[in-house]
Structures are given as C-alpha cells and as structure tokens.
Coordinates of C-alpha atoms and ligand atoms in Angstrom, one line a residue:
M1 CA 104.6 72.5 141.8
R2 CA 106.2 69.2 142.3
L3 CA 109.2 69.5 139.9
K4 CA 110.0 73.1 140.4
E5 CA 113.5 74.1 139.0
K6 CA 114.2 70.6 137.8
V7 CA 115.8 69.8 134.4
S8 CA 114.4 66.7 132.7
I9 CA 115.3 64.9 129.6
I10 CA 112.4 62.9 128.2
T11 CA 113.1 60.6 125.2
G12 CA 110.3 59.7 122.8
A13 CA 108.6 62.9 123.9
G14 CA 107.1 63.6 120.4
S15 CA 104.1 61.2 120.9
G16 CA 102.0 59.2 123.4
M17 CA 103.1 59.0 127.0
G18 CA 106.4 61.0 126.2
R19 CA 104.4 64.0 125.0
V20 CA 102.0 63.8 127.9
A21 CA 104.9 63.7 130.2
A22 CA 106.6 66.7 128.7
L23 CA 103.4 68.7 129.2
R24 CA 102.9 67.5 132.7
F25 CA 106.6 67.8 133.8
A26 CA 106.6 71.4 132.5
A27 CA 103.3 72.2 134.3
E28 CA 105.0 70.9 137.5
G29 CA 107.8 73.4 137.0
S30 CA 110.5 71.3 135.2
R31 CA 112.4 72.5 132.3
V32 CA 112.2 69.7 129.7
V33 CA 114.5 68.5 126.9
V34 CA 112.0 66.9 124.4
A35 CA 114.0 64.3 122.5
D36 CA 112.5 62.3 119.6
N37 CA 113.7 61.0 116.3
Q38 CA 110.7 62.7 114.6
E39 CA 111.8 66.3 114.4
A40 CA 108.3 67.8 113.7
A41 CA 106.8 65.8 116.6
A42 CA 109.4 67.1 119.1
V43 CA 108.9 70.6 117.8
E44 CA 105.1 70.3 118.2
T45 CA 105.5 69.0 121.8
V46 CA 107.6 72.0 122.6
R47 CA 105.1 74.3 121.0
Q48 CA 102.3 72.8 123.2
V49 CA 104.5 73.1 126.4
R50 CA 105.2 76.7 125.6
A51 CA 101.7 77.5 124.8
A52 CA 100.8 76.3 128.3
G53 CA 103.4 78.6 129.8
G54 CA 106.2 76.0 130.3
E55 CA 109.8 75.8 129.3
A56 CA 111.1 73.1 126.9
T57 CA 113.7 72.6 124.1
P58 CA 113.4 70.1 121.2
I59 CA 116.2 67.9 119.9
T60 CA 116.1 65.4 117.2
V61 CA 117.9 62.2 118.3
D62 CA 117.9 58.5 117.5
V63 CA 118.4 57.1 121.0
S64 CA 120.3 54.1 119.5
V65 CA 123.1 56.3 118.2
E66 CA 125.8 57.2 120.6
A67 CA 126.6 60.7 119.2
D68 CA 122.9 61.6 119.5
A69 CA 122.7 60.5 123.1
K70 CA 125.8 62.5 123.9
A71 CA 124.4 65.6 122.1
M72 CA 121.1 65.2 124.0
V73 CA 122.8 65.3 127.4
E74 CA 125.1 68.2 126.3
L75 CA 122.1 70.2 125.2
A76 CA 120.5 69.9 128.6
I77 CA 123.8 71.1 130.3
Q78 CA 124.3 73.9 127.8
K79 CA 120.8 75.2 128.0
Y80 CA 119.7 74.4 131.6
E81 CA 123.1 73.6 133.3
R82 CA 122.3 70.2 134.7
V83 CA 120.3 67.0 134.4
D84 CA 118.0 66.1 137.3
V85 CA 115.8 63.5 135.6
L86 CA 116.4 61.2 132.7
Y87 CA 113.1 59.6 131.6
N88 CA 114.0 56.8 129.2
N89 CA 110.6 56.6 127.5
A90 CA 111.4 56.0 123.8
G91 CA 110.5 52.6 122.6
I92 CA 109.3 50.7 119.5
M93 CA 107.0 47.7 118.9
P94 CA 107.3 46.9 115.2
E95 CA 104.7 44.7 113.4
A96 CA 107.5 42.3 112.2
D97 CA 108.2 41.4 115.9
H98 CA 106.2 38.2 116.6
S99 CA 107.4 34.9 117.8
V100 CA 111.1 34.0 117.8
V101 CA 110.3 31.4 115.1
D102 CA 109.2 34.0 112.6
T103 CA 110.7 37.4 113.6
P104 CA 113.4 38.5 111.2
V105 CA 116.8 39.1 112.6
E106 CA 116.6 42.8 111.4
A107 CA 113.5 43.4 113.4
W108 CA 115.0 41.8 116.5
D109 CA 118.1 43.9 116.3
Q110 CA 116.1 47.2 115.7
V111 CA 114.0 46.6 118.8
M112 CA 117.1 45.8 120.9
A113 CA 119.0 48.8 119.5
I114 CA 116.2 51.3 120.3
N115 CA 114.6 49.7 123.5
V116 CA 117.8 48.6 125.2
R117 CA 120.9 50.2 123.7
G118 CA 119.0 53.5 123.8
V119 CA 118.5 53.3 127.5
Y120 CA 122.2 52.3 128.0
L121 CA 123.5 55.3 125.9
A122 CA 121.3 57.9 127.5
C123 CA 122.4 56.6 131.0
K124 CA 126.1 56.5 129.8
Y125 CA 126.1 60.3 129.2
A126 CA 123.5 61.5 131.8
I127 CA 124.7 59.6 134.9
P128 CA 128.2 61.2 135.1
R129 CA 126.5 64.6 135.0
M130 CA 124.1 63.5 137.8
L131 CA 127.0 62.1 139.9
E132 CA 128.8 65.5 139.7
R133 CA 125.9 66.9 141.7
R134 CA 125.3 63.7 143.7
S135 CA 121.6 63.9 142.7
G136 CA 119.4 62.4 140.0
S137 CA 116.4 60.3 139.1
I138 CA 116.4 57.8 136.2
I139 CA 113.0 56.5 135.0
N140 CA 113.1 53.6 132.7
V141 CA 110.0 52.5 130.9
S142 CA 109.7 48.8 130.8
S143 CA 106.4 47.0 130.3
F144 CA 104.1 44.4 132.1
V145 CA 105.1 42.0 129.3
A146 CA 108.5 41.8 131.0
L147 CA 106.7 39.8 133.8
L148 CA 104.3 37.6 131.8
G149 CA 104.3 35.2 128.9
C150 CA 101.9 36.4 126.1
S151 CA 99.9 34.2 123.8
V152 CA 100.0 37.0 121.2
P153 CA 103.9 37.1 121.2
Q154 CA 106.2 40.0 120.6
D155 CA 109.3 38.2 121.6
A156 CA 111.9 40.9 120.8
Y157 CA 109.9 43.6 122.6
T158 CA 109.3 41.4 125.6
A159 CA 113.0 40.5 125.9
S160 CA 113.9 44.2 125.4
K161 CA 111.7 45.2 128.3
G162 CA 113.1 42.4 130.5
A163 CA 116.6 43.8 129.8
V164 CA 115.4 47.3 130.8
L165 CA 114.2 45.9 134.1
A166 CA 117.4 44.1 134.8
L167 CA 119.5 47.1 133.9
T168 CA 117.3 49.3 136.2
R169 CA 118.2 47.1 139.1
S170 CA 121.9 47.2 138.4
L171 CA 122.0 50.9 138.0
A172 CA 119.8 51.4 141.2
V173 CA 122.4 49.4 143.2
Q174 CA 125.5 51.1 141.7
F175 CA 124.5 54.7 141.9
A176 CA 122.1 55.2 144.8
P177 CA 125.1 55.5 147.2
Q178 CA 126.0 58.6 145.2
G179 CA 122.6 60.1 145.1
V180 CA 121.3 58.8 141.8
R181 CA 118.1 56.7 141.9
T182 CA 116.9 54.4 139.2
N183 CA 113.4 53.0 138.9
A184 CA 111.3 51.2 136.3
I185 CA 107.7 51.8 135.3
L186 CA 105.9 48.7 133.8
P187 CA 102.7 50.0 132.1
G188 CA 100.0 47.7 130.9
P189 CA 98.3 48.5 127.6
V190 CA 97.8 52.2 127.4
E191 CA 95.9 54.2 124.8
T192 CA 98.8 55.7 122.7
P193 CA 99.5 55.6 119.0
L194 CA 102.1 52.8 119.6
L195 CA 99.4 50.4 120.9
M196 CA 96.3 51.6 119.1
E197 CA 97.8 51.4 115.7
W198 CA 98.8 47.8 116.3
L199 CA 95.5 46.8 117.8
L200 CA 93.5 48.4 115.1
K201 CA 94.9 45.8 112.7
D202 CA 94.4 42.9 115.1
E203 CA 90.9 42.7 116.6
E204 CA 91.6 39.4 118.3
A205 CA 94.6 40.8 120.2
K206 CA 92.5 43.8 121.3
K207 CA 89.8 41.6 122.6
L208 CA 92.2 39.3 124.5
R209 CA 93.9 42.3 126.1
L210 CA 90.6 43.9 127.2
A211 CA 89.2 40.6 128.5
R212 CA 92.2 40.2 130.8
N213 CA 91.9 43.6 132.4
P214 CA 89.9 43.7 135.6
T215 CA 89.2 47.4 135.0
G216 CA 87.8 46.6 131.5
R217 CA 89.6 49.3 129.8
F218 CA 93.1 50.4 128.6
G219 CA 95.1 52.9 130.6
K220 CA 95.4 56.5 129.8
P221 CA 98.8 58.1 129.3
E222 CA 98.1 60.6 132.1
E223 CA 97.7 57.7 134.6
V224 CA 101.2 56.4 133.8
V225 CA 102.8 59.9 133.8
A226 CA 101.4 60.5 137.2
L227 CA 103.7 57.8 138.5
A228 CA 106.6 59.3 136.6
V229 CA 106.0 62.7 138.3
Y230 CA 106.3 60.9 141.6
L231 CA 109.6 59.2 140.5
A232 CA 111.0 62.4 139.2
S233 CA 110.1 64.4 142.3
D234 CA 111.9 64.5 145.7
E235 CA 108.8 62.7 147.1
S236 CA 110.3 59.5 145.9
A237 CA 113.7 60.1 147.6
W238 CA 113.6 56.5 149.1
T239 CA 112.2 54.7 146.1
N240 CA 115.1 53.0 144.3
G241 CA 115.3 49.9 142.1
A242 CA 111.6 49.5 142.1
S243 CA 109.6 47.8 139.3
L244 CA 106.3 49.7 139.5
V245 CA 103.5 47.9 137.7
I246 CA 100.6 50.1 136.5
D247 CA 98.3 47.9 134.5
G248 CA 94.8 47.9 135.9
G249 CA 95.5 44.6 137.5
I250 CA 96.2 42.5 134.4
S251 CA 99.3 40.9 135.8
V252 CA 97.5 39.7 139.0
N253 CA 94.6 38.2 137.0
Y254 CA 94.5 34.4 136.8
F255 CA 91.4 34.3 134.5
Ligands
NAD301 N1 101.3 52.1 124.9 C1 101.4 51.0 125.7 O1 100.5 50.3 125.8 C2 102.7 50.7 126.4 C3 102.7 49.7 127.4 C4 103.9 49.4 128.0 C5 105.0 50.0 127.7 N2 105.0 51.0 126.8 C6 106.3 51.7 126.6 O2 106.0 53.1 126.8 C7 106.9 53.9 126.0 C8 106.2 55.0 125.3 O3 105.2 54.4 124.5 P1 104.0 55.1 123.7 O4 103.0 54.1 123.7 O5 103.8 56.4 124.3 O6 104.6 55.1 122.3 P2 104.5 56.1 121.0 O7 104.8 55.3 119.8 O8 103.2 56.9 121.1 O9 105.7 57.1 121.3 C9 107.0 56.7 121.2 C10 107.9 57.9 120.7 O10 109.2 57.4 120.6 C11 109.8 57.9 119.5 N3 110.9 57.1 119.0 C12 110.8 55.9 118.4 N4 112.1 55.5 118.1 C13 113.0 56.4 118.6 C14 114.4 56.6 118.5 N5 115.1 55.6 117.9 N6 114.9 57.6 119.1 C15 114.1 58.6 119.6 N7 112.8 58.6 119.7 C16 112.2 57.4 119.1 C17 108.7 58.0 118.5 O11 108.9 58.9 117.4 C18 107.5 58.4 119.4 O12 107.4 59.8 119.4 C19 107.7 52.9 125.1 O13 108.9 52.6 125.7 C20 106.8 51.7 125.1 O14 107.5 50.5 124.9 C21 103.9 51.3 126.1

C-alpha cells in the first residue's frame, strides 16, 4: 500500500476524478475526507469507499466559503488527527464561460471563487496543520489549458488554472524548507461528467479536441489519479513545484 496510514482531504470528491481518487487513495491505505458541495454525491463516494473496505468521511463544503474550508480541515484533525495530503481537485467549467468579450462578470467571478479562492482557502487552513508536523503534500489540479491558447475559449477557466499554477510555485518555494511540498497536475481532456456534459452539447469542440490528441482518445480518470497517488506518497519526496502535464501529448502537438 503506497499511502498507508496517511490522511488525505480530497475536494470535489463526489464526482469524476475526485471520486476515483477517493477510491484509489483509500485502496492504497489512506483515510480520506471526501469534500464536495453536493452532499449526496459525497455520501455516495464514502459508501463506495467503505464497500471496498476503505475508510472515509464525507463533508459538505463549498470550497469558496472560508468557514467551510476551515470546517473541512478541522474535521480531518478531529477524526484522523492530522492532514498529510490536501488534494485541491474541486473545479467548475460553466457553460457561460466563453471568450472575455461575451462572458458575464458573474460567471467570471464564480469560476475564480471556486477554482482559485477555493485552493487558497483550503491551503490557508491545511498548511499550518502540515507545518506542525513538518510534513505534507499539496496537490493542485490545474489544466493543460493553462499552457495553451484555445480556439474554443473558456477564458475564465483558463485564467483560473493559470492562477493555480502560479500559486503552486509560490507555495512550493515557501513551504518545502519546512517539509510541505506543493505540485500541480495539468490534465488534458479526461472522460468525466465535467467535460463530457459540455462536449455533448458541442460536437465541433469534441472533434477539435480529439483531432489534436496524438493518442486519439480522451484520458481516463484513473490515469490522472495514478499521478496523484505518486504525489501523495513518499515516493515523490523530492518532487516539489512541478507542473506535471498528463494529456496524451496534446500540448506538444504542432498539428
Ligand atoms: N475533466 C477534464 O477534462 C479536466 C481537464 C483538466 C482539468 N480538470 C480539472 O480536474 C478537476 C476535477 O474535474 P472533473 O472533470 O473530475 O469534474 P467533475 O465535475 O466530474 O467533478 C467536480 C466535483 O467538484 C464538485 N464541486 C464543484 N464546485 C464545488 C465547490 N464550490 N465546492 C466543493 N465542491 C465543488 C462537484 O460537485 C463535483 O463533484 C477540476 O478542477 C477540473 O477543472 C478536468
């Protein structure tokens, strides 16, 4: 077991990659705080973890709300006595987010609140707990769109994931001297509800994304979570401040 005895908080663990991560982390021996703003989804993830013989606790949180982020970290301490891993996975990609010229201010602010403020708040409360033990791993989920321009724009989302990357580097430099590592995962298009619901409505966007991918397919949540297991584990003790792209090669493809 690669995460034996660890305590991990995973945000957005009620769906997609977050749920797959909760299941995999628990299978690797971690106790998991399953945080999501959809109560039933978090409870269902925990049910699946327990059915597979793992240990998890659900909590309903909106990661953009400070009191919720604080409660999430306190639950981990109260229930499992520490936080070893903070996996900032929750993120949104609303339909109203398009080009800057036609994205409503409300959609822009909502994306920034969840995708960026959410990461800040979880770190704000988890890092002091990690520093007490001089040990911790923060995994921030960015996206390959933080590295590339996109002809099918989602400008708020793209900017939010760029902010996550920049914040990752800053945290990596600040806290590694005290034993807390921070890294970012940049997935390409992965088959999860977030992407598939959006692409179902936009056949052109789907075709463009597939045509660009040298592997000719979307990623699977398990393939991204495998990288997160490495970052959460002690195997990655010297990996810090890394921007790890996992996209089937889209971002190195000229044509
Ligand atoms: N799917 C992709 O192709 C892809 C590619 C690159 C990056 N990502 C990123 O990976 C992460 C996970 O994406 P996914 O595809 O698994 O998405 P998903 O929509 O399947 O799951 C996201 C989860 O986050 C939860 N959530 C949303 N807002 C929240 C909030 N305010 N507080 C707490 N929880 C909240 C949702 O309820 C949901 O359970 C996101 O950060 C996303 O931006 C996804």
